[in-house]
Structure formats: structure tokens, C-alpha cells
Short mmCIF file of C-alpha atoms in Angstrom, two decimals:
data_model
loop_
_atom_site.label_atom_id
_atom_site.label_comp_id
_atom_site.label_asym_id
_atom_site.label_seq_id
_atom_site.Cartn_x
_atom_site.Cartn_y
_atom_site.Cartn_z
CA MET B 28 0.00 0.00 -0.01
CA ALA B 29 1.46 3.38 -0.98
CA THR B 30 0.86 6.67 0.80
CA ARG B 31 1.92 10.19 -0.04
CA ASN B 32 1.67 12.83 2.67
CA ARG B 33 3.36 16.19 2.11
CA MET B 34 6.39 14.69 0.55
CA PRO B 35 8.49 16.14 -2.25
CA PRO B 36 7.35 15.33 -5.80
CA TRP B 37 7.77 11.74 -6.87
CA HIS B 38 8.36 10.63 -3.27
CA GLU B 39 6.08 7.98 -1.81
CA ASN B 40 6.10 5.67 1.18
CA PHE B 41 5.47 2.04 0.18
CA LYS B 42 4.50 -0.65 2.62
CA ALA B 43 4.80 -4.13 1.13
CA PRO B 44 2.41 -6.94 2.21
CA SER B 45 5.44 -8.47 3.97
CA GLY B 46 5.51 -5.38 6.23
CA ARG B 47 8.74 -4.00 4.74
CA GLU B 48 8.66 -0.22 4.41
CA LEU B 49 10.37 1.48 1.54
CA LEU B 50 10.62 4.96 0.14
CA ILE B 51 10.06 5.35 -3.58
CA ARG B 52 11.88 8.45 -4.68
CA PRO B 53 13.97 9.91 -7.52
CA ILE B 54 17.44 8.52 -7.69
CA ARG B 55 20.23 10.74 -6.31
CA PRO B 56 23.95 10.87 -7.10
CA GLU B 57 24.57 9.65 -3.52
CA ASP B 58 22.78 6.40 -4.39
CA GLY B 59 25.67 5.34 -6.63
CA ALA B 60 27.76 3.51 -4.01
CA PRO B 61 24.82 1.80 -2.31
CA LEU B 62 23.45 0.80 -5.71
CA GLN B 63 26.76 -0.80 -6.67
CA GLY B 64 26.90 -2.51 -3.29
CA ALA B 65 23.34 -3.75 -3.47
CA PHE B 66 23.76 -5.08 -7.03
CA ALA B 67 24.83 -8.41 -5.53
CA LEU B 68 21.36 -8.60 -3.97
CA PHE B 69 19.85 -8.94 -7.40
CA GLY B 70 19.82 -12.54 -8.58
CA PRO B 71 21.44 -13.57 -11.90
CA GLU B 72 18.01 -14.15 -13.47
CA GLU B 73 16.79 -10.66 -12.43
CA VAL B 74 19.90 -9.06 -13.91
CA ARG B 75 19.65 -11.13 -17.08
CA ASP B 76 15.95 -10.22 -17.40
CA ARG B 77 16.79 -6.52 -17.15
CA TYR B 78 20.08 -6.30 -19.03
CA LEU B 79 19.31 -9.26 -21.35
CA GLN B 80 22.77 -10.64 -20.60
CA ALA B 81 24.83 -11.75 -17.62
CA VAL B 82 26.24 -8.79 -15.71
CA ASP B 83 28.24 -9.28 -12.49
CA SER B 84 28.52 -5.67 -11.39
CA LEU B 85 27.50 -2.13 -12.34
CA SER B 86 30.28 -0.20 -13.98
CA ASP B 87 31.13 3.29 -12.76
CA GLU B 88 29.85 4.61 -16.14
CA THR B 89 26.49 2.84 -15.72
CA VAL B 90 26.13 4.13 -12.16
CA GLN B 91 26.98 7.67 -13.28
CA ARG B 92 24.35 7.47 -16.06
CA LEU B 93 21.71 6.01 -13.71
CA THR B 94 22.25 8.46 -10.88
CA HIS B 95 22.35 11.57 -13.08
CA PRO B 96 19.21 11.41 -15.25
CA ASN B 97 18.44 14.32 -17.54
CA PRO B 98 15.19 15.72 -16.04
CA LYS B 99 14.00 16.87 -19.47
CA SER B 100 14.14 13.43 -21.03
CA GLU B 101 14.29 10.75 -18.33
CA ILE B 102 13.27 9.72 -14.86
CA ALA B 103 14.96 7.23 -12.58
CA LEU B 104 13.31 6.10 -9.37
CA VAL B 105 14.55 3.88 -6.57
CA ALA B 106 12.76 1.96 -3.88
CA ALA B 107 15.06 2.11 -0.87
CA GLU B 108 15.15 1.94 2.85
CA PRO B 109 13.69 5.11 4.37
CA LEU B 110 17.20 6.49 5.11
CA PRO B 111 19.09 9.38 3.53
CA PRO B 112 20.44 8.86 0.00
CA GLY B 113 23.89 7.30 0.19
CA GLU B 114 22.97 5.33 3.32
CA ALA B 115 19.87 3.47 2.13
CA VAL B 116 20.01 0.03 0.57
CA VAL B 117 18.37 0.20 -2.85
CA GLY B 118 16.04 -2.70 -3.54
CA ALA B 119 14.58 -1.63 -6.92
CA VAL B 120 15.34 0.78 -9.75
CA ALA B 121 12.90 1.97 -12.40
CA ARG B 122 13.80 4.17 -15.32
CA ALA B 123 12.10 5.71 -18.35
CA THR B 124 13.90 7.59 -21.12
CA ILE B 125 12.45 9.51 -24.04
CA ILE B 126 13.87 8.24 -27.28
CA PRO B 127 15.47 11.24 -29.09
CA GLY B 128 13.44 12.47 -32.09
CA THR B 129 10.34 10.56 -31.03
CA ARG B 130 7.35 10.87 -28.71
CA ASP B 131 8.17 7.45 -27.24
CA ALA B 132 9.81 6.42 -23.98
CA GLU B 133 11.56 3.20 -23.14
CA TYR B 134 11.23 1.81 -19.62
CA ALA B 135 13.21 -0.68 -17.53
CA ILE B 136 12.58 -1.96 -14.04
CA LEU B 137 14.81 -4.09 -11.81
CA VAL B 138 13.39 -5.39 -8.52
CA SER B 139 15.40 -7.48 -6.04
CA ARG B 140 14.19 -11.03 -5.51
CA PHE B 141 13.75 -10.10 -1.84
CA LEU B 142 11.03 -7.67 -2.83
CA ALA B 143 9.51 -9.49 -5.83
CA GLY B 144 5.83 -10.29 -5.67
CA GLN B 145 5.06 -7.44 -3.24
CA GLY B 146 3.45 -5.02 -5.71
CA LEU B 147 6.53 -2.82 -5.92
CA GLY B 148 7.07 -3.36 -9.66
CA ARG B 149 3.44 -2.40 -10.31
CA GLN B 150 3.78 0.80 -8.26
CA LEU B 151 7.03 1.74 -9.97
CA MET B 152 5.49 1.08 -13.40
CA ARG B 153 2.49 3.26 -12.55
CA LYS B 154 4.80 6.11 -11.64
CA LEU B 155 6.73 5.74 -14.89
CA VAL B 156 3.46 5.79 -16.88
CA LYS B 157 2.35 8.87 -14.98
CA TRP B 158 5.67 10.59 -15.83
CA ALA B 159 5.34 9.68 -19.51
CA ARG B 160 1.79 10.97 -19.67
CA GLY B 161 2.92 14.18 -18.00
CA LYS B 162 5.45 14.57 -20.83
CA TYR B 163 2.59 14.16 -23.35
CA LEU B 164 4.26 11.20 -25.00
CA ASP B 165 2.48 8.90 -27.42
CA ARG B 166 3.94 5.53 -26.39
CA MET B 167 5.91 3.81 -23.71
CA TYR B 168 7.59 0.46 -24.29
CA GLY B 169 9.95 -2.03 -22.77
CA ASP B 170 11.89 -4.95 -24.19
CA ILE B 171 11.40 -8.02 -21.99
CA ALA B 172 12.95 -11.46 -22.09
CA GLN B 173 10.20 -13.77 -23.37
CA ASP B 174 10.65 -16.06 -20.37
CA ASN B 175 10.22 -13.20 -17.87
CA GLU B 176 6.61 -14.14 -17.25
CA PRO B 177 6.12 -11.91 -14.16
CA MET B 178 7.13 -8.75 -16.04
CA LEU B 179 5.08 -9.70 -19.10
CA GLN B 180 2.02 -10.29 -16.93
CA LEU B 181 2.58 -7.04 -15.01
CA ALA B 182 2.85 -5.02 -18.21
CA ALA B 183 -0.23 -6.69 -19.71
CA SER B 184 -2.22 -6.06 -16.50
CA LEU B 185 -1.46 -2.31 -16.87
CA GLY B 186 -2.66 -2.20 -20.48
CA PHE B 187 0.61 -2.81 -22.30
CA LYS B 188 0.22 -4.86 -25.50
CA GLN B 189 2.73 -7.18 -27.11
CA VAL B 190 3.95 -5.86 -30.45
CA PRO B 191 6.46 -7.33 -32.90
CA HIS B 192 10.00 -6.53 -31.83
CA PRO B 193 11.52 -4.13 -34.42
CA THR B 194 14.82 -6.03 -34.59
CA GLY B 195 13.25 -9.46 -34.53
CA ALA B 196 15.66 -10.31 -31.76
CA PRO B 197 15.08 -13.91 -30.62
CA GLY B 198 13.93 -14.27 -27.03
CA LEU B 199 12.74 -10.65 -26.75
CA VAL B 200 9.22 -9.35 -26.44
CA ARG B 201 8.28 -5.71 -26.79
CA MET B 202 5.45 -4.54 -24.54
CA GLU B 203 3.97 -1.19 -25.58
CA LEU B 204 1.44 1.16 -24.00
CA ASP B 205 -0.52 3.65 -26.12
CA LEU B 206 -0.48 6.70 -23.83
CA ALA B 207 -3.13 8.56 -25.84
CA SER B 208 -5.88 6.17 -24.73
#
């Protein structure tokens, strides 16, 4: 269950059915080190589902890019312990980026296996969709491994439709949401 009481924009308290309390908020530069440290908490399948390949750690370049989103064209949110940035363990990351020269945004979400199945991915996805609608975009899409059934089901439950992948990449499914409807 999520609540928002006089918090800065895009901040929200989230209480999982397990009782764990998290703060959903925009990513901050100070989250870089905890994010790199918490990367080991994400299982190999979760990382493969997100990055579509095996990745052992987050490079400094990736962390820099994640923690310094361009506010005009992207949003990056974290679900973390309710502690100050730089001290909080990050359990999930969600990001949406406007594709240059289009009115489309691509999204990606990575949720730790310790938080999976708690409704956190759904709440993060809703926030990304809200951001995209606020930018008056036409579409939002994500490329998902075809065997990532939980993410495919989540996207479908929020109105995303499966469309042919433009590259025809084997093992990938593109889920797309028409934001005009």
C-alpha cells in the first residue's frame, strides 16, 4: 500500500504486504555506491531479465548514467530503505527515457528477488506511466525477455500490448502502451 503525505514530488512511502517499508523516490547521485553494493542482492535471473545478458557488477559509467538522469528526457526512481540517500540500501530501480526524435519512452525496471511479488514493480510502473503521460508522450515500451513471465504479466495487466520486436531479436518481447488512450 502506498501513501503520499506532504512529501516532495515523486516521493512515496510504500508498505509491502510483507511489512517491509520502503521509500520510492527519484534517484540521487549519492545512491551510486549503495546501488553498486546492493547489485549483488539482485539474482542472476533478475539481472539477465533486465540487461538481457549476464552482468556481474555495475560499472562506474552505468552508475553515473543512472544516478544523473536528464530531467527533461528521463526519470529514474529507486525503492530504498527510508534512510538518507547514500545510506539506504536500494532494492529496486525503475527508469524511463524519451527516445530522441520521437514521442516514445523506453522503460526498464529491476526489482530485487527479496522484494519481488510485493506489488513494488506495479507501483514503480504506474509512476513511470504517470511521468510519460505528463510529458505528453504517445507511447511507452519495454523490451522483456520472453521467459520473464512476471514482467510480461505485469505489463499486460497495466494495459501494455505485445507488439512485434523491431529487430526481430530472438527471445525478446516488446510490450507497448498507447499513452493517448
